[in-house]
Each structure stands twice: as C-alpha cells, then as structure tokens.
C-alpha cells in the first residue's frame, strides 16, 4: 500500500473543514432587511409593493396602472388604509385625456378632498371662495321692516367641509334678528342687531349643492339692515 504523506492528509482535512464552513455560512445568511449608507434602486418598470398581514395591498411605489398611451409604464404612488380604502395617490386614471398626474387625498368614502390642479397650477380641491366685498354705507344694505322672517339674500353653495363658519353684519333697534338657512333649515343660532357669527356643523352630504338664505325680522315699528360677510367651510 502506498504511503500517503502526512502533510497531504492534513491538507485534505483542511479542505473538508473549509467546505463545511462555506456550506454553513450559505445556509445561515443574515436577513437583508436593513440598508445603511446606500440606495435601493427599482428600475425597468418595477415597483415596491407593501401588503398587510391579511394579504391586502397597502402601498404601490413605482409602476401603477393604467399604462400611458402606447403602453408606456406609468410611475406613481398609491397608498391605501388598512381597510382597503384609498388614502393618497400620485397618478392619473385617464392618461389619454389627463396626462399630468394630480396629487390627491381621499376620505374614507372615496371623495377627493384635497388635490392640486393637474392642468395649470394651485389647488383643484377644495374650492375656496373669496368673501364678497360689501358696501361700506349701511344704508346700502338690504333691509326689512317686517316682523316675520324675511329672506334678504339667497345663493348656492357646494358642501366640502363638515362645519360652516358664518359672519353676518347687522344694524337695527333692540329686538331685531338675523339668521342663516341651508336648504330651508336654520343653521346655528339667530343673531341680534349687532350681527351674527358662529361655526356650526352643516348637515349636508359632501359635494352637495345647497341653497343658503339670510333672513331678518325687525322689532315692531323698526327696520333691520344686514349684509353677509363670510361663509367658510371649516374642519371638524
């Protein structure tokens, strides 16, 4: 039997040990769940997708549907609440007619409550009215001497906030009153001859077109004058 040199046997044993170490390290690689001092790059139409423990999609970052005209991938952001409802989007649902992506925030009912204007600039929603300039001379305000509620101002509005802030200037003798109606129902309290200012819940659906009325009634033998100064939608 040939004599195998001792140093060759030692080298074989060392090779076996190195193979075992390599196999062990391959099966025990640390989890790749932390990145320090570098970037994560997702390209070629890929996307980052986050799901809830229940398997529902929570976030898309990267390629979103639908594709643009000609099959070009659309890159954007879609964030959902954990109940599945949309919360935030940077995308366009109609690339053929609206190629620019608006940024939109949605409520739990799917209504777009905040969005920028994708065609020009500034806000698309909510609609923010400017207070109407009022005559400085009180004599030019609408007036009534009737002792029953009389409508002096009427106009439409679009409901976008849960509450309404109202301010009405008034002038008249003691006992005169002013109030605000929405679709025939009084909103907030009535005010006296010094005017009316309040913030109150508006009982109308989001996006509904309603009719506001400013009414006044005078004390017996007197005249009341008033002028609406501001109607703002405000948060709850």
Tab-separated table of N, CA, C and O in Angstrom, residues 8-115:
chain	number	residue	atom	x	y	z
A	8	UNK	N	-0.265	15.776	3.164
A	8	UNK	CA	-1.381	15.687	2.224
A	8	UNK	C	-2.683	15.388	2.948
A	8	UNK	O	-3.739	15.941	2.619
A	9	UNK	N	-2.630	14.458	3.936
A	9	UNK	CA	-3.828	14.174	4.739
A	9	UNK	C	-4.281	15.425	5.496
A	9	UNK	O	-5.482	15.722	5.587
A	10	UNK	N	-3.338	16.165	6.008
A	10	UNK	CA	-3.694	17.402	6.722
A	10	UNK	C	-4.361	18.402	5.794
A	10	UNK	O	-5.329	19.088	6.164
A	11	UNK	N	-3.887	18.460	4.580
A	11	UNK	CA	-4.463	19.395	3.618
A	11	UNK	C	-5.879	18.982	3.225
A	11	UNK	O	-6.757	19.804	3.022
A	12	UNK	N	-6.111	17.655	3.105
A	12	UNK	CA	-7.466	17.173	2.801
A	12	UNK	C	-8.430	17.506	3.934
A	12	UNK	O	-9.573	17.908	3.710
A	13	UNK	N	-7.941	17.291	5.166
A	13	UNK	CA	-8.797	17.612	6.313
A	13	UNK	C	-9.132	19.117	6.339
A	13	UNK	O	-10.252	19.532	6.648
A	14	UNK	N	-8.165	19.962	6.005
A	14	UNK	CA	-8.392	21.402	5.984
A	14	UNK	C	-9.386	21.803	4.896
A	14	UNK	O	-10.261	22.656	5.105
A	15	UNK	N	-9.290	21.138	3.739
A	15	UNK	CA	-10.254	21.387	2.665
A	15	UNK	C	-11.666	20.991	3.086
A	15	UNK	O	-12.651	21.694	2.802
A	16	UNK	N	-11.797	19.833	3.754
A	16	UNK	CA	-13.108	19.405	4.238
A	16	UNK	C	-13.685	20.415	5.234
A	16	UNK	O	-14.881	20.738	5.210
A	17	UNK	N	-12.847	20.926	6.105
A	17	UNK	CA	-13.318	21.901	7.085
A	17	UNK	C	-13.796	23.191	6.407
A	17	UNK	O	-14.830	23.762	6.761
A	18	UNK	N	-13.048	23.638	5.399
A	18	UNK	CA	-13.427	24.850	4.679
A	18	UNK	C	-14.741	24.670	3.926
A	18	UNK	O	-15.573	25.586	3.869
A	19	UNK	N	-14.953	23.468	3.342
A	19	UNK	CA	-16.211	23.190	2.639
A	19	UNK	C	-17.375	23.230	3.617
A	19	UNK	O	-18.442	23.774	3.324
A	20	UNK	N	-17.185	22.611	4.809
A	20	UNK	CA	-18.241	22.631	5.816
A	20	UNK	C	-18.555	24.065	6.247
A	20	UNK	O	-19.723	24.442	6.412
A	21	UNK	N	-17.518	24.891	6.418
A	21	UNK	CA	-17.738	26.283	6.808
A	21	UNK	C	-18.506	27.049	5.737
A	21	UNK	O	-19.405	27.844	6.032
A	22	UNK	N	-18.154	26.816	4.485
A	22	UNK	CA	-18.846	27.501	3.389
A	22	UNK	C	-20.308	27.101	3.312
A	22	UNK	O	-21.193	27.939	3.115
A	23	UNK	N	-20.574	25.794	3.473
A	23	UNK	CA	-21.966	25.325	3.433
A	23	UNK	C	-22.755	25.890	4.605
A	23	UNK	O	-23.922	26.270	4.469
A	24	UNK	N	-22.125	25.968	5.751
A	24	UNK	CA	-22.823	26.510	6.919
A	24	UNK	C	-23.139	27.983	6.777
A	24	UNK	O	-24.233	28.434	7.098
A	25	UNK	N	-22.183	28.763	6.244
A	25	UNK	CA	-22.423	30.192	6.068
A	25	UNK	C	-23.470	30.459	4.999
A	25	UNK	O	-24.230	31.427	5.083
A	26	UNK	N	-23.542	29.593	3.972
A	26	UNK	CA	-24.545	29.771	2.914
A	26	UNK	C	-25.945	29.547	3.447
A	26	UNK	O	-26.915	30.151	2.971
A	27	UNK	N	-26.082	28.665	4.429
A	27	UNK	CA	-27.397	28.350	4.993
A	27	UNK	C	-27.781	29.256	6.147
A	27	UNK	O	-28.876	29.132	6.693
A	28	UNK	N	-26.891	30.114	6.558
A	28	UNK	CA	-27.179	30.986	7.701
A	28	UNK	C	-26.902	32.445	7.369
A	28	UNK	O	-26.343	33.179	8.173
A	29	UNK	N	-27.265	32.875	6.147
A	29	UNK	CA	-27.054	34.258	5.736
A	29	UNK	C	-27.954	35.188	6.558
A	29	UNK	O	-29.129	34.865	6.809
A	30	UNK	N	-27.461	36.328	7.002
A	30	UNK	CA	-28.289	37.261	7.774
A	30	UNK	C	-29.397	37.837	6.895
A	30	UNK	O	-29.245	37.964	5.682
A	31	UNK	N	-30.576	38.169	7.482
A	31	UNK	CA	-31.680	38.739	6.686
A	31	UNK	C	-31.297	40.090	6.114
A	31	UNK	O	-30.701	40.917	6.812
A	32	UNK	N	-31.665	40.309	4.844
A	32	UNK	CA	-31.351	41.572	4.175
A	32	UNK	C	-32.500	42.555	4.400
A	32	UNK	O	-33.285	42.861	3.495
A	33	UNK	N	-32.654	43.040	5.623
A	33	UNK	CA	-33.753	43.937	5.947
A	33	UNK	C	-33.280	45.296	6.441
A	33	UNK	O	-34.049	46.051	7.023
A	34	UNK	N	-32.018	45.608	6.234
A	34	UNK	CA	-31.500	46.899	6.649
A	34	UNK	C	-30.461	47.371	5.631
A	34	UNK	O	-29.629	46.592	5.187
A	35	UNK	N	-30.573	48.670	5.293
A	35	UNK	CA	-29.644	49.260	4.334
A	35	UNK	C	-29.034	50.492	4.979
A	35	UNK	O	-29.757	51.367	5.462
A	36	UNK	N	-27.722	50.548	5.008
A	36	UNK	CA	-27.028	51.686	5.592
A	36	UNK	C	-26.063	52.272	4.569
A	36	UNK	O	-25.267	51.548	3.971
A	37	UNK	N	-26.169	53.579	4.374
A	37	UNK	CA	-25.235	54.267	3.501
A	37	UNK	C	-25.345	53.910	2.041
A	37	UNK	O	-24.360	53.956	1.316
A	38	UNK	N	-26.549	53.550	1.584
A	38	UNK	CA	-26.702	53.209	0.171
A	38	UNK	C	-28.114	53.475	-0.309
A	38	UNK	O	-28.930	54.052	0.400
A	39	UNK	N	-28.417	53.072	-1.528
A	39	UNK	CA	-29.719	53.292	-2.145
A	39	UNK	C	-30.358	51.960	-2.508
A	39	UNK	O	-29.672	50.972	-2.758
A	40	UNK	N	-31.689	51.972	-2.549
A	40	UNK	CA	-32.446	50.871	-3.136
A	40	UNK	C	-32.950	51.354	-4.485
A	40	UNK	O	-33.667	52.353	-4.562
A	41	UNK	N	-32.592	50.691	-5.538
A	41	UNK	CA	-32.972	51.106	-6.882
A	41	UNK	C	-33.909	50.060	-7.478
A	41	UNK	O	-33.568	48.879	-7.563
A	42	UNK	N	-35.106	50.524	-7.868
A	42	UNK	CA	-36.074	49.660	-8.540
A	42	UNK	C	-36.290	50.264	-9.920
A	42	UNK	O	-36.819	51.365	-10.049
A	43	UNK	N	-35.864	49.566	-10.937
A	43	UNK	CA	-35.947	50.106	-12.287
A	43	UNK	C	-36.699	49.214	-13.239
A	43	UNK	O	-37.298	48.208	-12.851
A	44	UNK	N	-36.685	49.625	-14.518
A	44	UNK	CA	-37.305	48.846	-15.596
A	44	UNK	C	-38.779	48.566	-15.349
A	44	UNK	O	-39.273	47.461	-15.596
A	45	UNK	N	-39.511	49.571	-14.827
A	45	UNK	CA	-40.947	49.408	-14.614
A	45	UNK	C	-41.305	48.606	-13.390
A	45	UNK	O	-42.473	48.231	-13.218
A	46	UNK	N	-40.347	48.342	-12.505
A	46	UNK	CA	-40.643	47.615	-11.275
A	46	UNK	C	-41.300	48.518	-10.245
A	46	UNK	O	-41.465	49.724	-10.452
A	47	UNK	N	-41.657	47.953	-9.102
A	47	UNK	CA	-42.310	48.734	-8.066
A	47	UNK	C	-42.091	48.108	-6.697
A	47	UNK	O	-41.797	46.920	-6.576
A	48	UNK	N	-42.242	48.946	-5.691
A	48	UNK	CA	-42.231	48.495	-4.315
A	48	UNK	C	-43.678	48.251	-3.907
A	48	UNK	O	-44.532	49.127	-4.083
A	49	UNK	N	-43.960	47.101	-3.356
A	49	UNK	CA	-45.327	46.720	-3.019
A	49	UNK	C	-45.357	46.272	-1.557
A	49	UNK	O	-44.607	45.386	-1.157
A	50	UNK	N	-46.216	46.898	-0.756
A	50	UNK	CA	-46.348	46.568	0.663
A	50	UNK	C	-47.747	46.010	0.894
A	50	UNK	O	-48.737	46.584	0.430
A	51	UNK	N	-47.823	44.914	1.650
A	51	UNK	CA	-49.101	44.279	1.929
A	51	UNK	C	-49.337	44.174	3.430
A	51	UNK	O	-48.391	44.106	4.216
A	52	UNK	N	-50.608	44.155	3.812
A	52	UNK	CA	-50.966	43.964	5.203
A	52	UNK	C	-50.805	42.497	5.571
A	52	UNK	O	-50.664	41.639	4.691
A	53	UNK	N	-50.828	42.157	6.869
A	53	UNK	CA	-50.763	40.745	7.258
A	53	UNK	C	-51.876	39.892	6.651
A	53	UNK	O	-51.730	38.689	6.478
A	54	UNK	N	-52.996	40.559	6.286
A	54	UNK	CA	-54.105	39.842	5.665
A	54	UNK	C	-53.972	39.679	4.170
A	54	UNK	O	-54.871	39.149	3.513
A	55	UNK	N	-52.851	40.151	3.593
A	55	UNK	CA	-52.624	39.991	2.161
A	55	UNK	C	-53.206	41.098	1.311
A	55	UNK	O	-53.191	41.007	0.082
A	56	UNK	N	-53.708	42.194	1.918
A	56	UNK	CA	-54.263	43.307	1.153
A	56	UNK	C	-53.156	44.293	0.793
A	56	UNK	O	-52.244	44.550	1.583
A	57	UNK	N	-53.245	44.857	-0.418
A	57	UNK	CA	-52.255	45.838	-0.861
A	57	UNK	C	-52.397	47.129	-0.055
A	57	UNK	O	-53.499	47.666	0.091
A	58	UNK	N	-51.269	47.606	0.468
A	58	UNK	CA	-51.261	48.820	1.281
A	58	UNK	C	-50.574	49.972	0.554
A	58	UNK	O	-50.978	51.124	0.675
A	59	UNK	N	-49.540	49.663	-0.243
A	59	UNK	CA	-48.770	50.715	-0.910
A	59	UNK	C	-48.167	50.190	-2.209
A	59	UNK	O	-47.683	49.058	-2.254
A	60	UNK	N	-48.266	51.009	-3.251
A	60	UNK	CA	-47.547	50.796	-4.507
A	60	UNK	C	-46.635	51.995	-4.712
A	60	UNK	O	-47.088	53.139	-4.635
A	61	UNK	N	-45.397	51.773	-5.026
A	61	UNK	CA	-44.464	52.844	-5.360
A	61	UNK	C	-43.656	52.386	-6.561
A	61	UNK	O	-42.888	51.434	-6.484
A	62	UNK	N	-43.853	53.055	-7.675
A	62	UNK	CA	-43.220	52.635	-8.918
A	62	UNK	C	-44.262	52.546	-10.021
A	62	UNK	O	-45.002	53.498	-10.260
A	63	UNK	N	-44.356	51.407	-10.650
A	63	UNK	CA	-45.298	51.255	-11.743
A	63	UNK	C	-46.711	51.081	-11.211
A	63	UNK	O	-46.976	50.252	-10.339
A	64	UNK	N	-47.631	51.903	-11.713
A	64	UNK	CA	-49.039	51.830	-11.351
A	64	UNK	C	-49.865	51.740	-12.628
A	64	UNK	O	-49.418	52.104	-13.712
A	65	UNK	N	-51.062	51.252	-12.502
A	65	UNK	CA	-51.972	51.126	-13.643
A	65	UNK	C	-52.958	52.286	-13.648
A	65	UNK	O	-53.297	52.826	-12.592
A	66	UNK	N	-53.456	52.699	-14.823
A	66	UNK	CA	-53.195	52.126	-16.140
A	66	UNK	C	-51.913	52.667	-16.768
A	66	UNK	O	-51.403	53.710	-16.345
A	67	UNK	N	-51.394	51.947	-17.788
A	67	UNK	CA	-50.243	52.428	-18.534
A	67	UNK	C	-50.612	53.667	-19.338
A	67	UNK	O	-51.792	53.927	-19.625
A	68	UNK	N	-49.612	54.407	-19.722
A	68	UNK	CA	-49.843	55.577	-20.561
A	68	UNK	C	-50.107	55.146	-22.009
A	68	UNK	O	-49.946	53.975	-22.357
A	69	UNK	N	-50.500	56.110	-22.811
A	69	UNK	CA	-50.806	55.826	-24.215
A	69	UNK	C	-49.601	55.193	-24.904
A	69	UNK	O	-48.473	55.654	-24.746
A	70	UNK	N	-49.840	54.109	-25.622
A	70	UNK	CA	-48.771	53.403	-26.307
A	70	UNK	C	-48.107	52.347	-25.456
A	70	UNK	O	-47.096	51.767	-25.863
A	71	UNK	N	-48.647	52.099	-24.267
A	71	UNK	CA	-48.084	51.067	-23.404
A	71	UNK	C	-46.941	51.522	-22.539
A	71	UNK	O	-46.304	50.695	-21.875
A	72	UNK	N	-46.638	52.829	-22.532
A	72	UNK	CA	-45.551	53.323	-21.679
A	72	UNK	C	-45.952	53.191	-20.218
A	72	UNK	O	-47.044	53.609	-19.819
A	73	UNK	N	-45.100	52.610	-19.378
A	73	UNK	CA	-45.454	52.434	-17.962
A	73	UNK	C	-45.677	53.779	-17.272
A	73	UNK	O	-44.967	54.752	-17.534
A	74	UNK	N	-46.655	53.803	-16.397
A	74	UNK	CA	-46.903	54.987	-15.573
A	74	UNK	C	-46.274	54.762	-14.194
A	74	UNK	O	-46.531	53.762	-13.545
A	75	UNK	N	-45.441	55.714	-13.787
A	75	UNK	CA	-44.788	55.637	-12.487
A	75	UNK	C	-45.519	56.557	-11.517
A	75	UNK	O	-45.797	57.709	-11.841
A	76	UNK	N	-45.834	56.053	-10.334
A	76	UNK	CA	-46.563	56.873	-9.388
A	76	UNK	C	-46.573	56.275	-7.999
A	76	UNK	O	-45.746	55.437	-7.645
A	77	UNK	N	-47.551	56.721	-7.208
A	77	UNK	CA	-47.680	56.308	-5.812
A	77	UNK	C	-49.151	56.104	-5.488
A	77	UNK	O	-49.985	56.958	-5.798
A	78	UNK	N	-49.465	54.984	-4.860
A	78	UNK	CA	-50.825	54.692	-4.397
A	78	UNK	C	-50.729	54.167	-2.974
A	78	UNK	O	-50.024	53.192	-2.716
A	79	UNK	N	-51.402	54.836	-2.045
A	79	UNK	CA	-51.399	54.432	-0.643
A	79	UNK	C	-52.836	54.173	-0.208
A	79	UNK	O	-53.723	54.989	-0.449
A	80	UNK	N	-53.049	53.029	0.435
A	80	UNK	CA	-54.366	52.670	0.953
A	80	UNK	C	-54.335	52.590	2.475
A	80	UNK	O	-53.283	52.343	3.073
A	81	UNK	N	-55.498	52.769	3.081
A	81	UNK	CA	-55.626	52.490	4.507
A	81	UNK	C	-55.698	50.986	4.710
A	81	UNK	O	-55.916	50.244	3.759
A	82	UNK	N	-55.548	50.549	5.957
A	82	UNK	CA	-55.556	49.107	6.175
A	82	UNK	C	-56.938	48.491	6.020
A	82	UNK	O	-57.089	47.269	6.063
A	83	UNK	N	-57.971	49.337	5.816
A	83	UNK	CA	-59.294	48.796	5.495
A	83	UNK	C	-59.509	48.674	3.990
A	83	UNK	O	-60.591	48.293	3.541
A	84	UNK	N	-58.490	49.014	3.196
A	84	UNK	CA	-58.566	48.884	1.741
A	84	UNK	C	-58.951	50.154	1.007
A	84	UNK	O	-58.833	50.212	-0.218
A	85	UNK	N	-59.402	51.184	1.717
A	85	UNK	CA	-59.819	52.418	1.052
A	85	UNK	C	-58.618	53.249	0.643
A	85	UNK	O	-57.603	53.301	1.342
A	86	UNK	N	-58.720	53.919	-0.511
A	86	UNK	CA	-57.643	54.783	-0.993
A	86	UNK	C	-57.453	55.967	-0.060
A	86	UNK	O	-58.430	56.572	0.404
A	87	UNK	N	-56.189	56.319	0.209
A	87	UNK	CA	-55.884	57.447	1.072
A	87	UNK	C	-55.111	58.541	0.336
A	87	UNK	O	-55.380	59.720	0.517
A	88	UNK	N	-54.142	58.149	-0.508
A	88	UNK	CA	-53.286	59.115	-1.193
A	88	UNK	C	-52.849	58.535	-2.526
A	88	UNK	O	-52.455	57.366	-2.597
A	89	UNK	N	-52.919	59.348	-3.591
A	89	UNK	CA	-52.478	58.888	-4.905
A	89	UNK	C	-51.676	59.981	-5.606
A	89	UNK	O	-51.959	61.176	-5.455
A	90	UNK	N	-50.672	59.551	-6.343
A	90	UNK	CA	-49.965	60.402	-7.309
A	90	UNK	C	-49.985	59.612	-8.606
A	90	UNK	O	-49.085	58.833	-8.910
A	91	UNK	N	-51.040	59.774	-9.369
A	91	UNK	CA	-51.235	59.012	-10.589
A	91	UNK	C	-52.377	59.649	-11.375
A	91	UNK	O	-53.038	60.562	-10.892
A	92	UNK	N	-52.588	59.195	-12.592
A	92	UNK	CA	-53.725	59.632	-13.383
A	92	UNK	C	-54.492	58.414	-13.854
A	92	UNK	O	-53.903	57.454	-14.352
A	93	UNK	N	-55.783	58.450	-13.628
A	93	UNK	CA	-56.622	57.338	-14.054
A	93	UNK	C	-56.999	57.390	-15.515
A	93	UNK	O	-57.523	56.418	-16.053
A	94	UNK	N	-56.723	58.523	-16.181
A	94	UNK	CA	-57.036	58.679	-17.607
A	94	UNK	C	-55.848	59.307	-18.321
A	94	UNK	O	-55.864	60.507	-18.648
A	95	UNK	N	-54.782	58.534	-18.566
A	95	UNK	CA	-53.584	59.108	-19.192
A	95	UNK	C	-53.833	59.709	-20.561
A	95	UNK	O	-53.100	60.603	-20.996
A	96	UNK	N	-54.871	59.241	-21.269
A	96	UNK	CA	-55.129	59.757	-22.608
A	96	UNK	C	-55.720	61.159	-22.584
A	96	UNK	O	-55.435	61.983	-23.462
A	97	UNK	N	-56.548	61.470	-21.589
A	97	UNK	CA	-57.181	62.791	-21.521
A	97	UNK	C	-56.547	63.693	-20.470
A	97	UNK	O	-56.642	64.914	-20.572
A	98	UNK	N	-55.933	63.110	-19.447
A	98	UNK	CA	-55.273	63.892	-18.405
A	98	UNK	C	-53.897	63.288	-18.147
A	98	UNK	O	-53.703	62.498	-17.229
A	99	UNK	N	-52.909	63.641	-18.983
A	99	UNK	CA	-51.587	63.018	-18.871
A	99	UNK	C	-50.828	63.402	-17.606
A	99	UNK	O	-50.021	62.618	-17.106
A	100	UNK	N	-51.041	64.614	-17.099
A	100	UNK	CA	-50.328	65.049	-15.895
A	100	UNK	C	-50.967	64.425	-14.658
A	100	UNK	O	-52.195	64.348	-14.539
A	101	UNK	N	-50.133	64.027	-13.723
A	101	UNK	CA	-50.614	63.347	-12.527
A	101	UNK	C	-50.982	64.347	-11.428
A	101	UNK	O	-50.128	65.105	-10.976
A	102	UNK	N	-52.223	64.352	-10.954
A	102	UNK	CA	-52.554	65.158	-9.783
A	102	UNK	C	-52.186	64.429	-8.506
A	102	UNK	O	-52.126	63.198	-8.468
A	103	UNK	N	-51.901	65.192	-7.471
A	103	UNK	CA	-51.732	64.636	-6.133
A	103	UNK	C	-53.090	64.736	-5.439
A	103	UNK	O	-53.668	65.823	-5.358
A	104	UNK	N	-53.604	63.612	-4.955
A	104	UNK	CA	-54.946	63.594	-4.393
A	104	UNK	C	-54.955	62.928	-3.020
A	104	UNK	O	-54.294	61.912	-2.804
A	105	UNK	N	-55.728	63.498	-2.108
A	105	UNK	CA	-56.009	62.907	-0.803
A	105	UNK	C	-57.495	62.602	-0.761
A	105	UNK	O	-58.325	63.459	-1.084
A	106	UNK	N	-57.841	61.380	-0.358
A	106	UNK	CA	-59.224	60.935	-0.376
A	106	UNK	C	-59.701	60.628	1.040
A	106	UNK	O	-58.928	60.167	1.889
A	107	UNK	N	-61.004	60.864	1.285
A	107	UNK	CA	-61.577	60.452	2.561
A	107	UNK	C	-61.988	58.990	2.495
A	107	UNK	O	-61.819	58.323	1.465
A	108	UNK	N	-62.522	58.469	3.581
A	108	UNK	CA	-62.843	57.044	3.642
A	108	UNK	C	-63.994	56.648	2.716
A	108	UNK	O	-64.206	55.463	2.470
A	109	UNK	N	-64.747	57.624	2.230
A	109	UNK	CA	-65.846	57.339	1.305
A	109	UNK	C	-65.412	57.421	-0.150
A	109	UNK	O	-66.210	57.233	-1.052
A	110	UNK	N	-64.118	57.708	-0.389
A	110	UNK	CA	-63.619	57.782	-1.752
A	110	UNK	C	-63.725	59.153	-2.390
A	110	UNK	O	-63.434	59.299	-3.576
A	111	UNK	N	-64.127	60.174	-1.621
A	111	UNK	CA	-64.208	61.529	-2.149
A	111	UNK	C	-62.825	62.186	-2.143
A	111	UNK	O	-62.084	62.078	-1.160
A	112	UNK	N	-62.483	62.866	-3.236
A	112	UNK	CA	-61.226	63.605	-3.298
A	112	UNK	C	-61.413	64.914	-2.535
A	112	UNK	O	-62.156	65.796	-2.963
A	113	UNK	N	-60.744	65.048	-1.388
A	113	UNK	CA	-60.933	66.223	-0.549
A	113	UNK	C	-59.822	67.254	-0.733
A	113	UNK	O	-60.014	68.440	-0.473
A	114	UNK	N	-58.635	66.812	-1.184
A	114	UNK	CA	-57.528	67.737	-1.469
A	114	UNK	C	-56.849	67.273	-2.755
A	114	UNK	O	-56.543	66.086	-2.902
A	115	UNK	N	-56.624	68.193	-3.681
A	115	UNK	CA	-55.930	67.860	-4.928
A	115	UNK	C	-55.350	69.122	-5.525
A	115	UNK	O	-55.913	70.214	-5.373
